[in-house]
Backbone as a chain_set.jsonl record, in Angstrom:
{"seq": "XXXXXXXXXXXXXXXXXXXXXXXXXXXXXXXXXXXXXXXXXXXXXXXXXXXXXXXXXXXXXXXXXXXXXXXXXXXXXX", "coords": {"N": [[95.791, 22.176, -72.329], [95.219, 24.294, -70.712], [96.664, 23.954, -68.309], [99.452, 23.511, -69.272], [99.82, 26.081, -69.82], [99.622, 27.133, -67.178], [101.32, 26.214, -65.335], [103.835, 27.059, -66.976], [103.377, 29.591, -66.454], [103.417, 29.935, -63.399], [106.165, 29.469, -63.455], [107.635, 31.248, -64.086], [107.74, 33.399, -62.255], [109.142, 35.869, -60.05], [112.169, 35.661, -58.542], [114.062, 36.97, -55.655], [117.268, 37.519, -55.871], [120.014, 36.555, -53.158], [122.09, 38.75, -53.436], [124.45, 40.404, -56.109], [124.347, 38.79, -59.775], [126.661, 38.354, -60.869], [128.192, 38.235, -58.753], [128.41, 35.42, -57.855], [129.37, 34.13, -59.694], [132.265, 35.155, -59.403], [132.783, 34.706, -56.776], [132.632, 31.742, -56.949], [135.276, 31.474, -58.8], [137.437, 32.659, -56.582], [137.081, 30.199, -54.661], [137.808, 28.731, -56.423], [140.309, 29.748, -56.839], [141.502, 29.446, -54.32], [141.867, 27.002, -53.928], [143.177, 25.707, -55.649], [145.55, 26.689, -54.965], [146.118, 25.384, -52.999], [146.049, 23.063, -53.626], [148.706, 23.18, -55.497], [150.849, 23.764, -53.289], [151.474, 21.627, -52.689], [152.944, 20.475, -54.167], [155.922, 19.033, -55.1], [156.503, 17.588, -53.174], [156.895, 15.234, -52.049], [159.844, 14.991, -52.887], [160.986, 16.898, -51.621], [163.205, 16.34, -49.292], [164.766, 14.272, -49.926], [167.305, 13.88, -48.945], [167.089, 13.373, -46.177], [165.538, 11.053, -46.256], [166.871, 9.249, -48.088], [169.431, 7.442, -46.769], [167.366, 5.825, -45.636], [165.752, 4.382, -47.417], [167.708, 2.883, -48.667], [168.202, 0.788, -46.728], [166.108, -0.308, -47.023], [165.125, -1.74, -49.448], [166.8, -3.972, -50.085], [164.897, -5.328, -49.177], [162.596, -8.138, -47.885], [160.178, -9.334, -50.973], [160.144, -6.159, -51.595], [160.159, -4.178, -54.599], [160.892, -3.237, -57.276], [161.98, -0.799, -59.829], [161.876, -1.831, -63.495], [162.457, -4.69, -62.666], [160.292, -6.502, -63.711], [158.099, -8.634, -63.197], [157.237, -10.571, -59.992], [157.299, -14.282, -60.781], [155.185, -16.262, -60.104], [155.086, -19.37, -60.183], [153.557, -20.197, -62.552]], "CA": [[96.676, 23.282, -72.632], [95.698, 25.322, -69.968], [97.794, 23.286, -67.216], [100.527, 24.025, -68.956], [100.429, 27.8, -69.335], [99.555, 27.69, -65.669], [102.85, 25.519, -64.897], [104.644, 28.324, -66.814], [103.135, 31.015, -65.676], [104.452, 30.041, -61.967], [107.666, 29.201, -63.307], [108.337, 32.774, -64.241], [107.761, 34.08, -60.572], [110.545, 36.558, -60.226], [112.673, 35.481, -56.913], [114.991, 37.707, -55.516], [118.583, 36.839, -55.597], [120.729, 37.841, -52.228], [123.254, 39.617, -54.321], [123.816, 40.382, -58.156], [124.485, 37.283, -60.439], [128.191, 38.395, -61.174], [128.878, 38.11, -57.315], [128.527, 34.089, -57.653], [130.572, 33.604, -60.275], [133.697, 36.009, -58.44], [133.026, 33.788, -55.478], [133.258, 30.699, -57.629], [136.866, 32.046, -58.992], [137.986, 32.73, -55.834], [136.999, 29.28, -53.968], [138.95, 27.595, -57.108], [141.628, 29.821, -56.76], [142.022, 28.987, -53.065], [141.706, 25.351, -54.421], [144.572, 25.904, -56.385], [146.615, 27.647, -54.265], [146.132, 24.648, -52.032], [146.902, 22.038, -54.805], [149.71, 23.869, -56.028], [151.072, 24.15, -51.936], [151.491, 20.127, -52.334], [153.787, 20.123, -55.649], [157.142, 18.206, -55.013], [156.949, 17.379, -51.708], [158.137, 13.482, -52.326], [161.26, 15.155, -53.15], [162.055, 18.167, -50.893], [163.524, 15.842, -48.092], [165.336, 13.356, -49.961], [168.705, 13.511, -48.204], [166.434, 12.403, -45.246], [165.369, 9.277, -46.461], [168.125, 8.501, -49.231], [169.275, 6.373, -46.071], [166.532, 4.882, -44.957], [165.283, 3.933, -48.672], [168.559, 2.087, -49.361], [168.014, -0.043, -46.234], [164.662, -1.351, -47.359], [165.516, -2.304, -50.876], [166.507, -5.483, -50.145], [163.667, -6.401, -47.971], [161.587, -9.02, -48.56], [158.504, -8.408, -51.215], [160.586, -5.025, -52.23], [159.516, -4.171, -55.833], [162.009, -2.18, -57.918], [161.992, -0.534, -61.391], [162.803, -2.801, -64.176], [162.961, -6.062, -62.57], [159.49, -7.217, -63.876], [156.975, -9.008, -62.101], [157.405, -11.912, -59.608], [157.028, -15.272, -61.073], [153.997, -17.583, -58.475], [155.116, -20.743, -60.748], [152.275, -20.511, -63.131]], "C": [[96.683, 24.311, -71.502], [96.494, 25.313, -68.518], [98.899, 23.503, -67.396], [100.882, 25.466, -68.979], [100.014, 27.892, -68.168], [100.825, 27.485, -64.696], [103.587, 26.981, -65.494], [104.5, 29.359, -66.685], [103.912, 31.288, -64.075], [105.987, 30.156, -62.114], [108.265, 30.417, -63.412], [107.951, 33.523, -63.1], [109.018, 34.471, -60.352], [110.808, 36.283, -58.795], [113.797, 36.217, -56.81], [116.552, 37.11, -55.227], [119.109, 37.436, -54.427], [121.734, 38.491, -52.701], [123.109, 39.23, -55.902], [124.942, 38.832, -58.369], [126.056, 37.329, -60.426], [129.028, 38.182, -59.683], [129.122, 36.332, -57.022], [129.644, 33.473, -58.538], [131.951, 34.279, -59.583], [133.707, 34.448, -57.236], [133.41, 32.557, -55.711], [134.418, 30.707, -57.975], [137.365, 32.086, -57.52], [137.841, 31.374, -55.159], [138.343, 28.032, -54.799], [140.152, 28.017, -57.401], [142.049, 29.882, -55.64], [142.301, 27.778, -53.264], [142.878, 25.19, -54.993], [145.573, 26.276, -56.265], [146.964, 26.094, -53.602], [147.028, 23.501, -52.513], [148.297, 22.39, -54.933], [150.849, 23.82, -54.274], [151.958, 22.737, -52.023], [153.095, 19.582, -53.481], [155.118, 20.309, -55.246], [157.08, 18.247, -54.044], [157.225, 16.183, -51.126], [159.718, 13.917, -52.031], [162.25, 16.216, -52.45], [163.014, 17.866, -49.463], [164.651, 14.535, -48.784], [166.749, 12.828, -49.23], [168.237, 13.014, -47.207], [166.273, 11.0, -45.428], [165.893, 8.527, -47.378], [168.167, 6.641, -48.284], [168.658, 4.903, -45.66], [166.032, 4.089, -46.654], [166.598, 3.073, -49.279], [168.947, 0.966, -48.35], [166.846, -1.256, -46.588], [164.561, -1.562, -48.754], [165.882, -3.381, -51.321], [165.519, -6.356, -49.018], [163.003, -7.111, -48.578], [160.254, -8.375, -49.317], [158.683, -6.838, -51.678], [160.758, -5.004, -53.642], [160.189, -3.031, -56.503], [161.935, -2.069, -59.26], [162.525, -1.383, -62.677], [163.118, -4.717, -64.109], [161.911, -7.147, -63.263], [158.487, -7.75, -63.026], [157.337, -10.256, -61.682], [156.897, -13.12, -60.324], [155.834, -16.442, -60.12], [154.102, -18.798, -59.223], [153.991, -20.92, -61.528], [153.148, -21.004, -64.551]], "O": [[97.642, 25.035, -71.235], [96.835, 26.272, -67.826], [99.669, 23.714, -66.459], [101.838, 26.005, -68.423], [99.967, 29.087, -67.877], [101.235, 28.158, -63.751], [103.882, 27.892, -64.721], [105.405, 30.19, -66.769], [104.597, 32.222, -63.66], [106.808, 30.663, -61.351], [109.346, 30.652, -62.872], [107.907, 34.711, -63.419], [109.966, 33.687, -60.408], [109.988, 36.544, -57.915], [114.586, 36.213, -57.755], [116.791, 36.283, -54.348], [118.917, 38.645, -54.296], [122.404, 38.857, -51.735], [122.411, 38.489, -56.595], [125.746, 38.197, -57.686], [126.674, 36.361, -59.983], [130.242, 38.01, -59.576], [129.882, 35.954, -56.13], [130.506, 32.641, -58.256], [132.73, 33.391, -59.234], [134.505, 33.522, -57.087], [134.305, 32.047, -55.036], [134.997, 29.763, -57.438], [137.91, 30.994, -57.363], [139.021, 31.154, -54.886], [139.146, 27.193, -54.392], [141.017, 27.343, -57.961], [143.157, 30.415, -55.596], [143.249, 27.405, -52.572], [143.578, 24.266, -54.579], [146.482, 26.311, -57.095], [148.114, 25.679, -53.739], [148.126, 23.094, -52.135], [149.073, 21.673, -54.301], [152.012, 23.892, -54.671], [153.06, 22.71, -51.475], [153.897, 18.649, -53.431], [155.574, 21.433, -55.033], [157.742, 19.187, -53.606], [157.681, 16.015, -49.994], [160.529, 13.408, -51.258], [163.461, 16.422, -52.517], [163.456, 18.746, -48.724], [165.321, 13.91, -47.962], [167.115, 11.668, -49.04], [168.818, 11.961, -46.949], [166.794, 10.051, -44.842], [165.567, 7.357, -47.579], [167.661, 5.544, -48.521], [169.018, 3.74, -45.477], [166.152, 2.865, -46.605], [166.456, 2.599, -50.406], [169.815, 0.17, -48.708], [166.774, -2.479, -46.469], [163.382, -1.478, -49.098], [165.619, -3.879, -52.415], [165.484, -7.425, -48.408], [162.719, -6.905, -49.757], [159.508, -7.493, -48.894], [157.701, -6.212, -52.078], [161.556, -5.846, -54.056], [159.923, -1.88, -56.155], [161.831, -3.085, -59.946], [163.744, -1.538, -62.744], [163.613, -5.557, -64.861], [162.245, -8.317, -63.45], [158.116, -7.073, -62.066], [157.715, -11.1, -62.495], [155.7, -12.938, -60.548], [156.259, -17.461, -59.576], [153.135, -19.527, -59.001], [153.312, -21.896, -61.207], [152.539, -21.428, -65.534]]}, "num_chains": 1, "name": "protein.A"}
């Protein structure tokens, strides 16, 4: 018994924090609302160009191995 009140006796050794506790969580908020800013930065950007590649996306549609909505899945003769 007395191993372990000696274990928690150390464990309660007061260590100094470098700033107060409420300063980690702020900093946490702010890292995930840079995070989110960032995310958010990315949202529709498939689609903000399409007159660009309308073109080019209606050349390669019948290419070989081109895989289109609806048609199902290739057949390999099974």
């Amino acid at each position: 018994m007395s191993h372990l009140t000696t274990v928690l006796a150390a464990a309660e050794a007061h260590v100094e924090l470098p700033m107060p506790t409420w300063a980690f969580g702020a900093i946490a908020i702010v890292v995930f609302l840079l995070l989110l800013g960032v995310t958010w930065s990315y949202k529709d950007v498939a689609n903000r160009h399409s007159h660009r590649s309308a073109a080019d996306a209606a050349s390669h549609a019948g290419a070989p191995g081109a895989t289109h909505h609806g048609t199902g899945h290739p057949t390999q003769g099974h």
